[in-house]
């Protein structure tokens, strides 16, 4: 049976965001979902403010889309605020550092009803299972151990995609919002000149951010996953 992919994700320490910040971030995610639907034939939705589900009919694109979604959220520039609440400051730093926990599920899916917002099938169960116990909402102490998960039904493919995904995710966790913004557009196959026009940065600055985050190596790794016929036979 044909395999599909579902990306489930939750925003790390979302309660540290002010209402207008969360609203602006939601708008940014909605734009990502619109691009997913227009350019990849997929479907996406935000649930309860801080949980995201994205469906793609082409599992080969799952890693690219998962990393792009992480970049989308990580590139949200969170302004500094003065606060006497130490725990809130710590949680805001968790958001800045990690931004998003992402889980990819590969498997069969029942027909997607976008009108009713119905997603059902093995892929969504696999994706959601990994995040079940990872929610950070309402927890006074948050410990981040892992932010990327991949689950399918092929051990060799799962091990390879998990390893590459975790390496890329670890790089994103140590990168700035601007660097992630540049990578986001690189994943959409935009040139540095195009990215400069979109972001308002100089092309040399775009190049510096691209080099710092290691975008060439990241995209080569993702291309390898997408184009490896042995993995998707």
XYZ file of N, CA and C in Angstrom:
699
model
N 0.839 -1.207 0.000
C 0.000 0.000 0.000
C 0.874 1.257 0.000
N 0.357 2.308 -0.625
C 1.101 3.566 -0.714
C 1.327 4.149 0.673
N 2.555 4.659 0.902
C 2.896 5.274 2.170
C 2.771 6.797 2.071
N 2.412 7.376 3.174
C 2.281 8.823 3.293
C 3.102 9.271 4.499
N 3.156 10.573 4.722
C 3.883 11.074 5.893
C 3.050 12.099 6.637
N 3.213 12.086 7.953
C 2.588 13.081 8.817
C 3.653 13.641 9.744
N 3.672 14.946 9.878
C 4.578 15.608 10.815
C 3.745 16.160 11.952
N 4.002 15.688 13.153
C 3.379 16.246 14.347
C 4.434 17.049 15.090
N 4.061 18.180 15.631
C 5.043 19.033 16.303
C 4.380 19.825 17.416
N 5.148 20.087 18.466
C 4.637 20.959 19.514
C 5.653 22.051 19.823
N 5.133 23.247 20.061
C 5.972 24.395 20.359
C 6.505 24.271 21.775
N 7.808 24.383 21.920
C 8.443 24.252 23.233
C 8.177 25.507 24.063
N 7.719 25.297 25.300
C 7.507 26.396 26.254
C 6.650 27.506 25.653
N 5.573 27.134 25.001
C 4.725 28.125 24.336
C 4.071 29.083 25.329
N 3.907 28.656 26.575
C 3.269 29.515 27.573
C 4.144 30.699 27.967
N 5.410 30.696 27.551
C 6.283 31.832 27.843
C 6.073 32.975 26.858
N 5.300 32.719 25.793
C 5.026 33.745 24.794
C 3.836 34.590 25.220
N 3.935 35.877 24.998
C 2.824 36.778 25.260
C 1.744 36.555 24.205
N 0.499 36.906 24.485
C -0.595 36.649 23.531
C -0.338 37.194 22.127
N 0.212 38.410 22.018
C 0.460 38.958 20.681
C 1.611 38.238 19.984
N 2.582 37.749 20.767
C 3.685 36.980 20.195
C 3.173 35.645 19.665
N 2.335 34.984 20.443
C 1.788 33.699 20.022
C 0.916 33.867 18.784
N 0.182 34.970 18.728
C -0.656 35.249 17.562
C 0.208 35.448 16.317
N 1.304 36.192 16.455
C 2.209 36.429 15.321
C 2.876 35.131 14.882
N 3.238 34.283 15.826
C 3.856 32.998 15.489
C 2.856 32.100 14.773
N 1.620 32.086 15.239
C 0.581 31.300 14.577
C 0.405 31.737 13.121
N 0.440 33.039 12.893
C 0.305 33.561 11.526
C 1.457 33.069 10.651
N 2.650 33.002 11.231
C 3.824 32.515 10.503
C 3.664 31.033 10.152
N 3.148 30.253 11.081
C 2.929 28.827 10.844
C 1.837 28.618 9.801
N 0.808 29.437 9.845
C -0.277 29.343 8.865
C 0.256 29.594 7.455
N 1.207 30.501 7.311
C 1.822 30.726 6.003
C 2.598 29.492 5.551
N 3.269 28.829 6.498
C 3.966 27.581 6.168
C 2.966 26.536 5.667
N 1.838 26.426 6.351
C 0.819 25.453 5.980
C 0.253 25.773 4.594
N 0.049 27.052 4.304
C -0.455 27.452 2.984
C 0.520 27.027 1.895
N 1.817 27.180 2.156
C 2.838 26.751 1.193
C 2.832 25.233 1.039
N 2.658 24.520 2.142
C 2.576 23.059 2.110
C 1.422 22.611 1.217
N 0.292 23.252 1.371
C -0.889 22.866 0.609
C -0.760 23.241 -0.867
N -0.178 24.403 -1.125
C -0.069 24.883 -2.503
C 1.019 24.172 -3.302
N 2.170 23.943 -2.675
C 3.331 23.424 -3.405
C 3.600 21.936 -3.202
N 2.993 21.323 -2.193
C 3.283 19.909 -1.917
C 2.022 19.050 -1.865
N 0.880 19.636 -2.154
C -0.360 18.866 -2.149
C -0.702 18.316 -0.789
N -0.241 18.988 0.259
C -0.456 18.504 1.615
C -1.592 19.216 2.326
N -1.588 19.056 3.627
C -2.635 19.651 4.469
C -2.038 19.876 5.848
N -2.423 20.954 6.500
C -1.903 21.214 7.836
C -2.910 21.929 8.704
N -2.682 21.868 10.012
C -3.573 22.546 10.953
C -2.845 22.779 12.265
N -3.317 23.775 13.003
C -2.813 24.063 14.346
C -3.908 23.677 15.325
N -3.535 22.930 16.356
C -4.499 22.445 17.341
C -4.147 23.011 18.716
N -5.120 23.589 19.376
C -4.960 24.101 20.743
C -3.810 25.098 20.874
N -3.510 25.796 19.817
C -2.556 26.883 19.903
C -1.098 26.527 19.768
N -0.691 25.341 20.219
C 0.745 25.038 20.215
C 1.076 23.657 19.660
N 0.117 22.995 19.026
C 0.346 21.672 18.455
C 0.035 21.733 16.965
N 0.930 21.200 16.153
C 0.820 21.317 14.701
C 0.801 19.924 14.070
N -0.052 19.743 13.077
C -0.074 18.503 12.297
C -0.025 18.853 10.819
N 0.898 18.228 10.105
C 1.043 18.463 8.668
C 1.092 17.121 7.939
N 0.273 17.004 6.917
C 0.221 15.785 6.108
C 0.856 16.035 4.749
N 1.650 15.078 4.274
C 2.209 15.135 2.926
C 2.024 13.782 2.255
N 1.519 13.772 1.024
C 1.320 12.501 0.336
C 2.629 11.874 -0.151
N 3.726 12.632 -0.120
C 5.018 12.133 -0.603
C 5.982 11.995 0.576
N 6.187 10.785 1.094
C 7.056 10.606 2.264
C 8.514 10.980 2.014
N 8.932 11.001 0.747
C 10.313 11.378 0.452
C 10.606 12.813 0.855
N 9.566 13.650 0.900
C 9.736 15.061 1.254
C 9.580 15.307 2.754
N 9.336 14.259 3.516
C 9.011 14.429 4.929
C 10.135 15.091 5.724
N 11.380 14.683 5.489
C 12.490 15.253 6.244
C 12.659 16.735 5.912
N 12.592 17.085 4.633
C 12.708 18.485 4.211
C 11.623 19.336 4.879
N 10.381 18.831 4.853
C 9.270 19.591 5.414
C 9.378 19.705 6.935
N 9.838 18.639 7.587
C 9.994 18.671 9.040
C 11.039 19.695 9.460
N 12.158 19.711 8.764
C 13.226 20.670 9.082
C 12.768 22.086 8.736
N 12.047 22.235 7.639
C 11.537 23.555 7.250
C 10.559 24.083 8.296
N 9.714 23.210 8.825
C 8.772 23.628 9.868
C 9.515 24.074 11.117
N 10.551 23.334 11.498
C 11.363 23.726 12.652
C 12.007 25.091 12.391
N 12.534 25.295 11.187
C 13.147 26.581 10.841
C 12.123 27.707 10.879
N 10.918 27.418 10.433
C 9.852 28.410 10.436
C 9.617 28.946 11.848
N 9.522 28.054 12.817
C 9.254 28.462 14.200
C 10.508 29.032 14.853
N 11.641 28.389 14.620
C 12.903 28.836 15.219
C 13.300 30.224 14.709
N 12.882 30.594 13.506
C 13.247 31.891 12.940
C 12.385 33.030 13.481
N 11.388 32.685 14.296
C 10.561 33.722 14.911
C 11.404 34.464 15.947
N 11.596 35.744 15.718
C 12.453 36.546 16.603
C 11.644 37.003 17.805
N 11.999 36.502 18.962
C 11.289 36.800 20.202
C 11.964 37.978 20.896
N 11.283 39.093 21.041
C 11.910 40.249 21.681
C 12.168 40.003 23.157
N 13.182 40.673 23.682
C 13.471 40.570 25.108
C 12.441 41.381 25.877
N 12.022 40.855 27.008
C 11.094 41.588 27.855
C 11.638 41.624 29.275
N 11.345 42.686 29.989
C 11.768 42.773 31.383
C 10.762 42.013 32.225
N 11.231 41.141 33.063
C 10.342 40.350 33.898
C 11.030 39.978 35.193
N 10.253 39.909 36.246
C 10.782 39.476 37.547
C 10.547 37.991 37.755
N 9.870 37.375 36.782
C 9.582 35.950 36.894
C 10.723 35.151 36.293
N 11.560 34.624 37.151
C 12.748 33.904 36.697
C 12.377 32.709 35.832
N 11.345 31.995 36.244
C 10.959 30.797 35.513
C 10.487 31.161 34.105
N 9.805 32.314 33.963
C 9.345 32.745 32.648
C 10.526 33.051 31.737
N 11.548 33.712 32.283
C 12.751 34.023 31.495
C 13.429 32.735 31.033
N 13.468 31.741 31.903
C 14.080 30.465 31.539
C 13.286 29.779 30.435
N 11.956 29.858 30.537
C 11.115 29.215 29.534
C 11.226 29.918 28.183
N 11.350 31.236 28.198
C 11.537 31.967 26.938
C 12.849 31.559 26.273
N 13.865 31.323 27.080
C 15.143 30.863 26.521
C 14.986 29.466 25.926
N 14.182 28.615 26.554
C 13.933 27.289 25.996
C 13.278 27.410 24.620
N 12.339 28.342 24.500
C 11.707 28.546 23.199
C 12.727 29.033 22.176
N 13.550 30.004 22.564
C 14.548 30.542 21.637
C 15.534 29.465 21.193
N 15.916 28.583 22.124
C 16.916 27.557 21.802
C 16.340 26.412 20.987
N 15.169 25.917 21.406
C 14.642 24.685 20.815
C 13.432 24.897 19.897
N 12.612 25.859 20.211
C 11.471 26.276 19.387
C 10.402 25.198 19.182
N 10.812 24.049 18.681
C 9.829 23.050 18.252
C 10.367 21.636 18.433
N 9.479 20.751 18.866
C 9.766 19.324 18.854
C 9.001 18.739 17.676
N 9.694 17.965 16.844
C 9.116 17.487 15.590
C 9.164 15.965 15.538
N 8.051 15.374 15.123
C 7.984 13.921 14.977
C 7.402 13.575 13.612
N 8.096 12.725 12.874
C 7.655 12.291 11.540
C 7.151 10.853 11.633
N 5.990 10.628 11.076
C 5.445 9.282 10.988
C 5.251 8.899 9.533
N 5.741 7.713 9.156
C 5.580 7.208 7.790
C 4.696 5.971 7.840
N 3.652 5.967 7.034
C 2.758 4.817 7.035
C 1.568 5.056 6.118
N 0.597 4.177 6.196
C -0.605 4.304 5.382
C -1.530 5.345 6.007
N -2.395 5.915 5.173
C -3.377 6.891 5.629
C -4.714 6.632 4.949
N -5.784 6.858 5.684
C -7.103 6.858 5.075
C -7.261 8.161 4.293
N -8.208 8.238 3.364
C -8.387 9.478 2.602
C -8.514 10.686 3.527
N -7.770 11.736 3.220
C -7.764 12.936 4.050
C -8.950 13.815 3.680
N -9.763 14.153 4.669
C -10.916 15.028 4.467
C -10.522 16.425 4.946
N -10.031 17.243 4.022
C -9.577 18.581 4.407
C -10.743 19.482 4.801
N -11.912 19.244 4.237
C -13.075 20.071 4.556
C -13.478 19.890 6.021
N -13.476 18.646 6.487
C -13.832 18.367 7.875
C -12.612 18.348 8.800
N -11.418 18.451 8.209
C -10.208 18.427 9.018
C -9.926 17.063 9.626
N -10.169 16.000 8.864
C -9.998 14.640 9.372
C -8.695 14.041 8.851
N -7.821 13.673 9.766
C -6.594 12.938 9.452
C -6.630 11.638 10.240
N -6.528 10.518 9.546
C -6.620 9.239 10.236
C -5.766 8.210 9.492
N -5.012 7.431 10.247
C -4.204 6.399 9.642
C -2.940 6.119 10.427
N -2.196 5.147 9.950
C -1.001 4.687 10.656
C 0.052 5.792 10.796
N 0.224 6.596 9.759
C 1.260 7.633 9.784
C 1.030 8.644 10.898
N -0.221 9.066 11.086
C -0.488 10.068 12.116
C -0.364 9.474 13.517
N -0.702 8.188 13.657
C -0.525 7.536 14.961
C 0.949 7.431 15.314
N 1.768 7.083 14.328
C 3.211 6.969 14.558
C 3.808 8.317 14.955
N 3.410 9.368 14.243
C 3.957 10.701 14.520
C 3.539 11.198 15.897
N 2.269 11.035 16.217
C 1.763 11.543 17.491
C 2.270 10.791 18.697
N 2.529 9.493 18.518
C 2.966 8.651 19.637
C 4.273 9.166 20.248
N 5.168 9.638 19.410
C 6.476 10.089 19.896
C 6.387 11.351 20.750
N 5.353 12.153 20.522
C 5.229 13.411 21.252
C 4.294 13.316 22.452
N 3.692 12.158 22.628
C 2.658 12.009 23.654
C 3.117 12.452 25.029
N 4.332 12.082 25.407
C 4.823 12.398 26.749
C 5.829 13.537 26.758
N 5.875 14.304 25.666
C 6.891 15.349 25.551
C 6.350 16.752 25.801
N 5.045 16.892 26.028
C 4.449 18.217 26.151
C 5.029 18.989 27.325
N 5.312 20.273 27.098
C 5.927 21.103 28.130
C 4.945 22.078 28.769
N 3.707 22.101 28.296
C 2.733 23.048 28.817
C 2.430 22.766 30.284
N 2.476 23.801 31.101
C 2.112 23.678 32.504
C 3.155 23.059 33.396
N 4.284 22.636 32.834
C 5.332 22.030 33.649
C 6.268 23.114 34.168
N 6.490 23.111 35.489
C 7.349 24.139 36.084
C 8.792 23.945 35.658
N 9.245 22.695 35.621
C 10.609 22.399 35.213
C 10.570 21.624 33.908
N 11.249 22.153 32.900
C 11.247 21.531 31.580
C 12.657 21.075 31.231
N 12.801 19.807 30.897
C 14.085 19.263 30.484
C 13.946 18.750 29.054
N 14.744 19.315 28.173
C 14.695 18.924 26.762
C 15.790 17.899 26.501
N 15.389 16.694 26.150
C 16.365 15.648 25.857
C 16.480 15.373 24.358
N 15.381 15.544 23.659
C 15.371 15.197 22.246
C 14.270 15.989 21.555
N 14.552 16.481 20.340
C 13.572 17.302 19.622
C 13.179 16.752 18.263
N 13.791 15.638 17.845
C 13.457 15.088 16.535
C 13.187 13.591 16.654
N 12.086 13.153 16.030
C 11.695 11.740 16.057
C 11.269 11.322 14.648
N 11.563 10.085 14.309
C 11.148 9.524 13.007
C 10.729 8.082 13.226
N 9.521 7.726 12.802
C 9.036 6.362 12.964
C 8.321 5.900 11.707
N 8.792 4.796 11.150
C 8.140 4.178 10.001
C 8.096 2.682 10.210
N 8.093 1.931 9.105
C 8.033 0.479 9.218
C 9.202 -0.196 8.503
N 10.269 0.595 8.258
C 11.463 0.071 7.613
C 12.661 0.427 8.487
N 13.244 -0.561 9.136
C 14.282 -0.305 10.131
C 15.484 0.442 9.554
N 15.951 0.027 8.376
C 17.119 0.668 7.779
C 16.847 2.143 7.477
N 15.711 2.403 6.873
C 15.340 3.783 6.543
C 15.117 4.607 7.809
N 14.465 4.008 8.791
C 14.186 4.727 10.037
C 15.471 5.126 10.756
N 16.435 4.224 10.798
C 17.703 4.518 11.471
C 18.454 5.641 10.761
N 18.479 5.575 9.430
C 19.192 6.593 8.656
C 18.514 7.958 8.790
N 17.199 8.004 8.622
C 16.475 9.277 8.701
C 16.516 9.859 10.110
N 16.466 8.998 11.105
C 16.565 9.472 12.491
C 17.930 10.081 12.748
N 18.983 9.405 12.313
C 20.343 9.903 12.540
C 20.559 11.248 11.865
N 20.166 11.347 10.594
C 20.347 12.598 9.863
C 19.460 13.696 10.452
N 18.228 13.345 10.760
C 17.308 14.318 11.329
C 17.785 14.861 12.664
N 18.300 13.985 13.520
C 18.798 14.426 14.832
C 20.028 15.317 14.690
N 20.900 14.988 13.756
C 22.089 15.820 13.531
C 21.699 17.221 13.061
N 20.766 17.284 12.115
C 20.318 18.589 11.625
C 19.615 19.362 12.732
N 18.760 18.674 13.471
C 18.021 19.328 14.550
C 18.965 19.888 15.612
N 19.999 19.133 15.935
C 20.983 19.607 16.910
C 21.675 20.876 16.417
N 21.942 20.930 15.113
C 22.540 22.131 14.529
C 21.578 23.320 14.635
N 20.303 23.074 14.366
C 19.316 24.154 14.456
C 19.198 24.682 15.883
N 19.276 23.791 16.855
C 19.152 24.201 18.255
C 20.274 25.139 18.686
N 21.390 25.103 17.975
C 22.543 25.954 18.307
C 22.660 27.151 17.360
N 21.651 27.329 16.509
C 21.699 28.384 15.497
C 20.779 29.539 15.866
N 21.020 30.688 15.235
C 20.220 31.879 15.506
C 18.945 31.874 14.666
N 18.033 32.769 15.033
C 16.783 32.903 14.282
C 17.056 33.304 12.837
N 17.982 34.227 12.627
C 18.307 34.676 11.274
C 18.895 33.541 10.432
N 19.764 32.748 11.020
C 20.355 31.615 10.309
C 19.271 30.620 9.897
N 18.335 30.364 10.802
C 17.249 29.431 10.502
C 16.322 29.999 9.427
N 16.147 31.316 9.419
C 15.334 31.957 8.397
C 15.946 31.750 7.011
N 17.258 31.923 6.928
C 17.954 31.720 5.658
C 17.845 30.261 5.217
N 18.039 29.329 6.145
C 17.933 27.913 5.803
C 16.522 27.568 5.340
N 15.531 28.176 5.977
C 14.138 27.942 5.584
C 13.939 28.205 4.090
N 14.454 29.332 3.624
C 14.298 29.677 2.205
C 15.216 28.837 1.316
N 16.356 28.431 1.849
C 17.234 27.528 1.091
C 16.532 26.186 0.860
N 15.808 25.713 1.856
C 15.066 24.453 1.728
C 13.959 24.569 0.682
N 13.492 25.801 0.476
C 12.488 26.052 -0.562
C 13.141 26.326 -1.909
N 14.463 26.092 -1.979
C 15.248 26.209 -3.205
C 15.306 27.648 -3.728
N 15.333 28.606 -2.811
C 15.528 29.995 -3.182
C 17.023 30.280 -3.286
N 17.406 31.135 -4.233
C 18.800 31.544 -4.361
C 19.116 32.572 -3.283
N 20.413 32.825 -3.052
C 20.786 33.804 -2.041
C 20.335 35.202 -2.437
N 20.298 35.494 -3.713
C 19.798 36.793 -4.179
C 18.309 36.930 -3.865
N 17.552 35.846 -4.092
C 16.117 35.864 -3.783
C 15.890 36.005 -2.285
N 16.692 35.283 -1.494
C 16.555 35.346 -0.034
C 16.854 36.753 0.474
N 17.843 37.379 -0.127
C 18.191 38.753 0.261
C 17.002 39.686 0.013
N 16.333 39.524 -1.124
C 15.178 40.367 -1.436
C 14.026 40.101 -0.463
N 13.807 38.841 -0.130
C 12.693 38.471 0.748
C 12.928 38.963 2.179
N 14.135 38.789 2.674
C 14.435 39.089 4.074
C 14.885 40.530 4.309
N 15.282 41.217 3.244
C 15.793 42.572 3.410
C 17.237 42.620 3.875
N 17.904 41.471 3.877
C 19.315 41.403 4.243
C 20.173 41.584 3.001
N 21.422 41.942 3.198
C 22.339 41.997 2.058
C 22.685 40.571 1.645
N 23.072 40.391 0.398
C 23.401 39.043 -0.074
C 24.609 38.484 0.668
N 25.561 39.349 1.029
C 26.735 38.877 1.770
C 26.335 38.400 3.161
N 25.359 39.069 3.789
C 24.873 38.642 5.106
C 24.142 37.309 4.991
N 23.346 37.162 3.941
C 22.660 35.888 3.690
C 23.681 34.772 3.554
N 24.748 35.030 2.814
C 25.794 34.031 2.622
C 26.474 33.670 3.937
N 26.713 34.675 4.785
C 27.332 34.422 6.091
C 26.445 33.538 6.958
N 25.146 33.854 6.989
C 24.207 33.040 7.773
C 24.133 31.613 7.220
N 24.113 31.506 5.898
C 24.031 30.198 5.251
C 25.248 29.344 5.600
N 26.419 29.964 5.575
C 27.656 29.253 5.900
C 27.689 28.853 7.369
N 27.262 29.764 8.246
C 27.317 29.514 9.689
C 26.434 28.346 10.114
N 25.276 28.214 9.491
C 24.359 27.135 9.873
C 24.685 25.837 9.140
N 25.573 25.917 8.142
C 25.950 24.716 7.392
C 24.875 24.270 6.428
N 24.257 25.224 5.745
C 23.109 24.903 4.894
C 23.463 23.956 3.754
N 24.643 24.086 3.186
C 25.009 23.202 2.069
C 25.036 21.740 2.497
N 25.651 21.463 3.656
C 25.725 20.084 4.162
C 24.334 19.570 4.528
N 23.518 20.436 5.131
C 22.160 20.034 5.514
C 21.338 19.671 4.281
N 21.408 20.501 3.264
C 20.621 20.247 2.053
C 21.141 19.031 1.295
N 22.447 18.823 1.292
C 23.003 17.615 0.664
C 22.480 16.367 1.361
N 22.415 16.392 2.688
C 21.921 15.241 3.442
C 20.445 14.985 3.135
N 19.658 16.049 3.079
C 18.240 15.907 2.773
C 18.041 15.411 1.341
N 18.810 15.947 0.408
C 18.723 15.482 -0.984
C 19.066 14.003 -1.098
N 20.048 13.557 -0.308
C 20.423 12.139 -0.325
C 19.237 11.269 0.096
N 18.535 11.685 1.151
C 17.365 10.932 1.610
C 16.287 10.909 0.526
N 16.025 12.053 -0.059
C 14.944 12.158 -1.048
C 15.225 11.363 -2.318
N 16.493 11.318 -2.714
C 16.841 10.738 -4.022
C 17.368 9.302 -3.935
N 17.426 8.731 -2.732
C 17.935 7.381 -2.552
C 16.838 6.368 -2.909
N 16.909 5.822 -4.089
C 15.868 4.925 -4.584
C 15.743 3.655 -3.753
N 16.846 3.222 -3.173
C 16.809 2.005 -2.349
C 15.951 2.191 -1.100
N 15.910 3.431 -0.582
C 15.118 3.684 0.625
C 13.611 3.682 0.339
N 13.249 4.071 -0.882
C 11.847 4.263 -1.177
C 11.277 3.246 -2.160
N 11.997 2.153 -2.381
C 11.506 1.168 -3.334
C 10.295 0.419 -2.761
